[in-house]
Coordinates of C-alpha atoms in Angstrom, one line a residue:
M1 CA 92.2 91.9 69.1
R2 CA 89.1 91.2 66.3
S3 CA 86.8 88.8 68.5
E4 CA 87.1 86.4 66.9
S5 CA 91.5 86.6 68.1
E6 CA 90.7 86.8 71.7
Q7 CA 88.4 84.2 71.9
F8 CA 91.2 81.8 70.9
F9 CA 93.4 83.6 73.4
H10 CA 90.9 83.3 76.3
R11 CA 90.5 79.5 75.2
L12 CA 94.1 78.9 74.8
L13 CA 94.9 80.4 78.7
D14 CA 92.7 78.5 80.2
A15 CA 93.6 74.7 78.7
A16 CA 95.2 72.3 80.6
G17 CA 99.3 72.2 79.0
P18 CA 101.6 71.7 81.3
S19 CA 105.3 70.3 80.2
G20 CA 105.1 67.2 79.4
D21 CA 101.3 67.2 78.5
E22 CA 100.5 70.1 76.3
R23 CA 97.5 67.8 74.1
L24 CA 94.7 70.4 75.4
A25 CA 96.3 73.4 74.3
A26 CA 98.0 72.5 71.3
R27 CA 94.5 71.4 69.9
V28 CA 92.6 74.3 70.8
W29 CA 96.0 76.0 69.0
R30 CA 95.9 73.3 65.9
E31 CA 92.0 73.8 65.3
Y32 CA 91.9 77.9 65.5
A33 CA 95.5 77.7 63.1
S34 CA 93.4 75.7 60.4
G35 CA 91.3 77.8 59.0
F36 CA 93.7 80.1 57.6
A37 CA 97.8 78.1 57.6
A38 CA 98.2 74.0 56.6
V39 CA 99.1 73.0 60.2
S40 CA 100.0 69.9 61.2
H41 CA 102.0 68.0 64.1
D42 CA 104.5 65.9 65.2
R43 CA 105.1 62.4 67.7
L44 CA 105.9 64.6 71.0
G45 CA 102.7 67.4 70.5
S46 CA 104.5 70.4 69.0
S47 CA 102.8 72.0 66.1
F48 CA 102.9 73.8 62.5
A49 CA 100.9 76.1 61.6
V50 CA 102.3 77.0 57.4
A51 CA 101.5 80.2 54.8
N52 CA 103.6 80.7 52.1
Q53 CA 104.8 76.8 51.9
D54 CA 107.2 76.9 49.2
G55 CA 108.2 80.1 49.4
S56 CA 112.0 81.5 50.4
P57 CA 113.5 82.1 52.3
S58 CA 111.9 79.8 55.9
L59 CA 111.4 81.7 58.9
A60 CA 110.4 79.5 62.1
V61 CA 108.6 81.8 64.9
F62 CA 108.4 79.5 67.7
G63 CA 106.1 80.5 70.9
H64 CA 106.2 76.9 73.4
I65 CA 102.9 76.1 74.6
D66 CA 103.2 75.1 77.7
E67 CA 103.3 75.9 81.5
I68 CA 104.3 75.4 84.7
G69 CA 102.6 73.2 86.9
L70 CA 102.8 69.8 89.5
V71 CA 103.1 66.1 89.4
V72 CA 102.0 63.8 92.1
N73 CA 104.1 62.3 93.7
H74 CA 103.1 60.0 96.6
I75 CA 99.4 59.3 98.0
D76 CA 99.7 58.7 102.2
D77 CA 97.7 56.3 103.6
D78 CA 95.8 59.5 104.2
G79 CA 94.3 60.1 101.2
F80 CA 96.7 63.6 100.7
L81 CA 99.0 63.9 97.9
W82 CA 102.4 64.9 98.3
F83 CA 103.7 66.6 94.4
G84 CA 106.6 68.0 92.8
T85 CA 107.2 71.2 90.6
V86 CA 107.1 70.7 86.9
G87 CA 108.9 74.2 86.3
G88 CA 110.2 77.1 88.4
W89 CA 107.4 77.9 91.6
D90 CA 107.9 80.5 94.0
P91 CA 106.4 78.0 96.8
E92 CA 104.7 80.8 98.3
V93 CA 101.6 81.8 95.5
L94 CA 101.2 77.6 95.9
V95 CA 99.4 77.9 99.3
G96 CA 95.6 77.9 99.2
Q97 CA 95.9 77.3 95.2
R98 CA 93.3 74.9 93.5
V99 CA 94.3 72.7 91.1
R100 CA 92.9 70.9 88.2
I101 CA 95.0 67.8 87.9
L102 CA 94.9 65.7 84.7
A103 CA 94.2 61.9 85.4
R104 CA 93.1 59.4 83.5
G105 CA 89.7 59.4 84.3
G106 CA 89.1 63.1 83.5
P107 CA 89.9 66.5 85.0
L108 CA 90.3 66.6 88.9
A109 CA 89.8 68.7 91.3
G110 CA 92.0 69.4 94.5
V111 CA 93.2 72.3 97.1
I112 CA 96.9 72.8 98.2
G113 CA 97.1 72.1 101.6
K114 CA 99.4 73.4 104.4
K115 CA 99.7 73.1 107.8
S116 CA 97.5 75.9 109.4
R117 CA 99.4 79.2 110.4
H118 CA 96.7 78.6 114.2
Q119 CA 98.7 75.2 114.6
Q120 CA 102.1 76.9 113.7
D121 CA 104.8 78.3 116.1
A122 CA 106.0 82.2 116.1
A123 CA 109.1 80.7 114.7
D124 CA 107.4 77.9 112.1
R125 CA 105.1 81.1 111.1
E126 CA 108.7 83.0 109.8
K127 CA 109.7 80.3 107.7
P128 CA 109.4 80.8 103.8
S129 CA 107.1 77.1 102.5
R130 CA 108.4 74.7 101.2
V131 CA 107.4 72.6 98.5
R132 CA 107.9 69.7 100.7
D133 CA 105.4 70.7 103.5
L134 CA 102.5 71.4 100.7
W135 CA 100.1 68.7 99.7
I136 CA 97.1 68.6 97.0
D137 CA 93.9 67.4 99.2
V138 CA 91.3 66.0 96.2
G139 CA 88.4 65.3 99.6
A140 CA 89.4 61.2 99.3
G141 CA 89.4 59.6 103.0
S142 CA 92.0 57.1 102.0
A143 CA 94.9 56.2 100.4
T144 CA 92.3 53.9 98.2
A145 CA 89.7 56.1 97.7
A146 CA 92.6 58.8 96.2
R147 CA 93.9 56.2 93.7
E148 CA 90.7 55.5 92.4
L149 CA 91.0 59.1 91.0
T150 CA 94.7 59.7 90.4
A151 CA 98.1 58.4 90.0
V152 CA 101.9 58.9 91.0
G153 CA 102.7 60.6 87.9
D154 CA 99.7 62.6 86.9
L155 CA 100.3 66.4 85.9
A156 CA 98.1 69.1 87.4
V157 CA 97.6 72.8 86.8
L158 CA 96.3 75.4 88.9
E159 CA 92.5 76.1 88.7
Q160 CA 93.2 79.8 87.8
P161 CA 90.6 81.4 84.4
A162 CA 91.7 83.6 82.9
I163 CA 89.7 87.4 84.0
T164 CA 90.0 90.7 82.3
L165 CA 90.6 93.9 84.1
A166 CA 90.8 97.1 84.1
S167 CA 91.8 98.8 80.5
G168 CA 91.5 95.6 79.4
R169 CA 94.6 93.9 80.4
I170 CA 94.3 90.2 81.5
T171 CA 95.5 88.0 84.1
S172 CA 96.1 84.2 83.4
R173 CA 98.5 81.1 85.1
A174 CA 99.2 80.7 81.3
A175 CA 100.8 83.8 79.8
D176 CA 103.4 81.9 80.1
N177 CA 104.0 81.2 77.0
R178 CA 100.1 81.1 75.4
C179 CA 101.4 84.6 74.5
G180 CA 103.4 82.7 72.7
A181 CA 101.9 81.3 70.8
Y182 CA 98.9 82.8 70.0
V183 CA 101.5 85.6 68.4
A184 CA 103.3 82.5 66.1
A185 CA 99.8 81.6 65.2
E186 CA 98.6 85.2 64.7
A187 CA 101.6 86.5 63.1
V188 CA 100.7 83.6 60.7
R189 CA 97.0 84.4 60.2
L190 CA 98.8 87.8 59.5
Y191 CA 100.9 86.8 56.8
G192 CA 98.1 84.6 55.5
E193 CA 96.4 87.9 54.4
N194 CA 99.4 89.9 53.6
G195 CA 102.4 87.9 53.0
G196 CA 105.6 87.9 50.8
S197 CA 108.0 86.1 49.2
A198 CA 109.6 84.3 52.7
R199 CA 107.6 80.7 53.3
L200 CA 106.6 81.6 57.6
T201 CA 106.5 78.8 59.7
G202 CA 104.4 79.5 63.0
I203 CA 105.4 76.8 66.1
A204 CA 104.0 76.2 69.4
S205 CA 106.9 74.0 70.4
V206 CA 106.1 71.5 74.2
G207 CA 108.1 71.7 76.7
E208 CA 110.2 74.0 76.9
E209 CA 109.8 75.3 80.7
T210 CA 111.9 72.0 81.6
A211 CA 113.8 70.8 78.2
F212 CA 113.6 73.0 75.6
T213 CA 112.7 69.4 74.1
G214 CA 109.9 71.3 71.7
A215 CA 112.1 74.2 70.2
Y216 CA 115.0 71.3 69.3
T217 CA 113.5 68.8 67.7
T218 CA 110.4 71.6 65.7
A219 CA 113.7 74.0 64.8
F220 CA 115.7 70.3 63.3
S221 CA 112.4 69.7 61.7
A222 CA 111.9 72.8 59.9
V223 CA 115.2 73.9 58.8
P224 CA 114.5 77.7 59.0
D225 CA 117.5 80.3 57.8
V226 CA 115.8 83.1 60.1
A227 CA 114.3 82.0 63.2
I228 CA 112.3 84.1 66.1
A229 CA 111.1 83.6 69.2
V230 CA 108.1 85.1 70.9
D231 CA 107.8 84.2 74.7
V232 CA 107.6 86.5 77.3
T233 CA 109.3 88.7 79.8
N234 CA 109.8 90.3 83.3
A235 CA 107.9 94.0 83.1
T236 CA 110.0 96.4 85.7
D237 CA 107.0 98.6 85.8
Y238 CA 106.0 97.5 89.1
P239 CA 107.2 98.1 92.8
S240 CA 110.2 97.0 94.0
T241 CA 112.5 95.9 90.5
S242 CA 115.7 97.2 89.1
K243 CA 115.5 99.0 86.5
Q244 CA 119.0 100.2 86.6
Q245 CA 119.6 95.7 87.3
Y246 CA 116.7 94.5 84.6
G247 CA 116.5 97.1 82.0
H248 CA 112.8 99.4 82.1
V249 CA 110.2 97.9 80.1
A250 CA 106.6 98.1 81.1
L251 CA 103.0 97.1 79.9
G252 CA 101.2 99.0 77.2
K253 CA 104.3 99.6 75.3
G254 CA 105.2 97.2 73.0
P255 CA 107.1 94.1 72.7
A256 CA 110.4 94.5 73.9
L257 CA 112.8 93.3 71.3
A258 CA 116.2 91.7 72.5
R259 CA 119.7 92.8 72.2
G260 CA 123.2 91.9 72.9
S261 CA 124.5 88.6 73.1
G262 CA 122.7 85.7 72.4
V263 CA 121.0 87.6 69.4
H264 CA 122.3 88.1 65.7
P265 CA 122.3 91.8 65.2
E266 CA 121.0 92.1 61.6
V267 CA 117.7 90.2 62.8
F268 CA 117.7 92.9 65.7
E269 CA 117.8 95.4 63.2
A270 CA 116.1 94.2 61.3
L271 CA 112.7 94.5 63.8
V272 CA 113.6 97.5 64.7
S273 CA 113.9 99.2 61.0
T274 CA 110.2 97.5 60.8
A275 CA 109.1 98.6 63.4
E276 CA 109.9 102.1 63.2
A277 CA 108.3 101.6 58.8
E278 CA 105.1 100.1 60.4
N279 CA 105.4 102.1 63.3
I280 CA 104.8 99.6 65.9
P281 CA 105.5 100.3 68.9
Y282 CA 108.7 99.2 70.7
Q283 CA 110.7 98.0 73.5
V284 CA 114.4 97.8 73.7
E285 CA 115.1 94.5 76.3
P286 CA 119.1 94.1 77.0
V287 CA 120.2 90.7 77.0
G288 CA 124.0 89.6 78.7
G289 CA 124.0 85.9 77.3
S290 CA 121.7 83.0 76.8
T291 CA 118.1 84.8 75.6
G292 CA 116.5 82.0 78.0
T293 CA 113.6 81.2 75.5
D294 CA 113.7 78.3 72.3
L295 CA 115.8 80.9 70.5
D296 CA 119.1 79.4 72.6
A297 CA 118.0 75.6 71.0
A298 CA 117.4 76.5 67.6
H299 CA 120.3 78.9 67.5
K300 CA 122.0 75.8 67.9
T301 CA 120.0 73.3 65.2
R302 CA 122.1 71.3 62.3
G303 CA 124.5 74.4 61.0
G304 CA 122.6 77.1 63.4
V305 CA 120.4 79.5 63.2
P306 CA 120.6 82.8 63.8
G307 CA 117.3 84.8 65.3
G308 CA 116.3 87.1 67.6
V309 CA 113.7 87.2 70.5
V310 CA 110.2 89.3 70.6
S311 CA 108.4 89.2 74.0
I312 CA 105.6 90.4 75.8
P313 CA 105.9 92.3 78.9
L314 CA 104.7 90.4 82.1
R315 CA 104.2 91.0 85.2
H316 CA 103.8 88.4 88.1
M317 CA 105.4 86.0 86.0
H318 CA 105.2 82.3 87.3
S319 CA 102.9 83.0 89.6
P320 CA 98.8 82.3 89.9
N321 CA 97.7 85.8 88.4
E322 CA 100.7 86.8 85.2
L323 CA 99.4 90.1 84.1
L324 CA 99.3 91.5 80.5
D325 CA 98.2 94.2 78.2
P326 CA 96.9 92.6 75.1
N327 CA 97.6 95.5 73.1
D328 CA 101.5 94.5 73.6
L329 CA 100.2 91.2 71.9
D330 CA 98.4 92.9 68.4
A331 CA 101.4 94.6 68.4
C332 CA 103.5 92.3 68.5
A333 CA 101.5 89.6 65.9
A334 CA 102.2 92.0 64.0
L335 CA 105.4 93.3 63.9
V336 CA 106.5 89.4 63.4
A337 CA 104.6 89.7 59.9
A338 CA 104.8 92.8 59.2
Y339 CA 109.6 91.1 59.9
A340 CA 108.9 87.7 57.2
R341 CA 106.7 90.6 54.6
R342 CA 110.5 92.1 54.0
L343 CA 112.3 89.6 54.7
T344 CA 113.9 87.9 51.1
E345 CA 117.3 86.7 52.1
P346 CA 118.3 85.2 55.6
P347 CA 121.5 87.3 57.8
T348 CA 124.6 87.1 57.8
A349 CA 127.9 86.6 59.6
D350 CA 129.8 89.3 57.2

């Protein structure tokens, strides 16, 4: 990863952007992409970076920029904040975490609390945590004090900065899916340096974790002939996962290409032939239904958009410490850019 790209990726990982308020992360993305592409954004907050604007056919690369988070539901008389989830959390990983509330007065620090183990009876200790039994403590001593700092409906993210581990692997609360947003921008940059006849639009879409909002609206406005969703996928190279059930996907072995129901066979085959021609490592991920990515929404836009899914293997998804290998990011961006260069006509259903 070149130094400018690495700096961009870490800024993107640390910027707050829960579904519904992706503005901070989106600004980071647009600032970076404006150095090499025509950049814009729509009224919902999704961002676009276009290379070869008058080219044809049109390829859209979706990387949703939102992350899972929390929302303040209630402020009690003692100033504690009761909250709900934005996207899918395992409540067990939330206990004791620091949070960053996106309050109107600026970022507000807090910590997620739970009844102390020392004060639980034996039966309670064996029960899994539930979100409704957790609260956020911002240090306020009363409801009045808390309401001066925050309000019902404020969104929050975990306060967990990205760090680099052994072998250069990176852990972050927001790898899902700043990885895809990063690739959407990097692919446009690479394509701009060595392009083809196609128009390439990188899209940092909003709202994937809750309703695929950005994918529906941007696919409609961009009018692509082909769509590629770049997201993360669960690696199966760690203890307790079943390769027999989920397939074999490992960190550091390249992006995973979805194959099966939910993706267009021509797009998959073209991605494979591109990877092999360019000597880019890749893996194959089985898909038996919908893909769970922005492609599911793009597929259903206008008269239908054929597409594929290229995923970054990820350990510990939807946790405070999602783990990735940056080599997979570079391979993914290179593959998408190379696919765009080789694209001369859209896939068919013949």
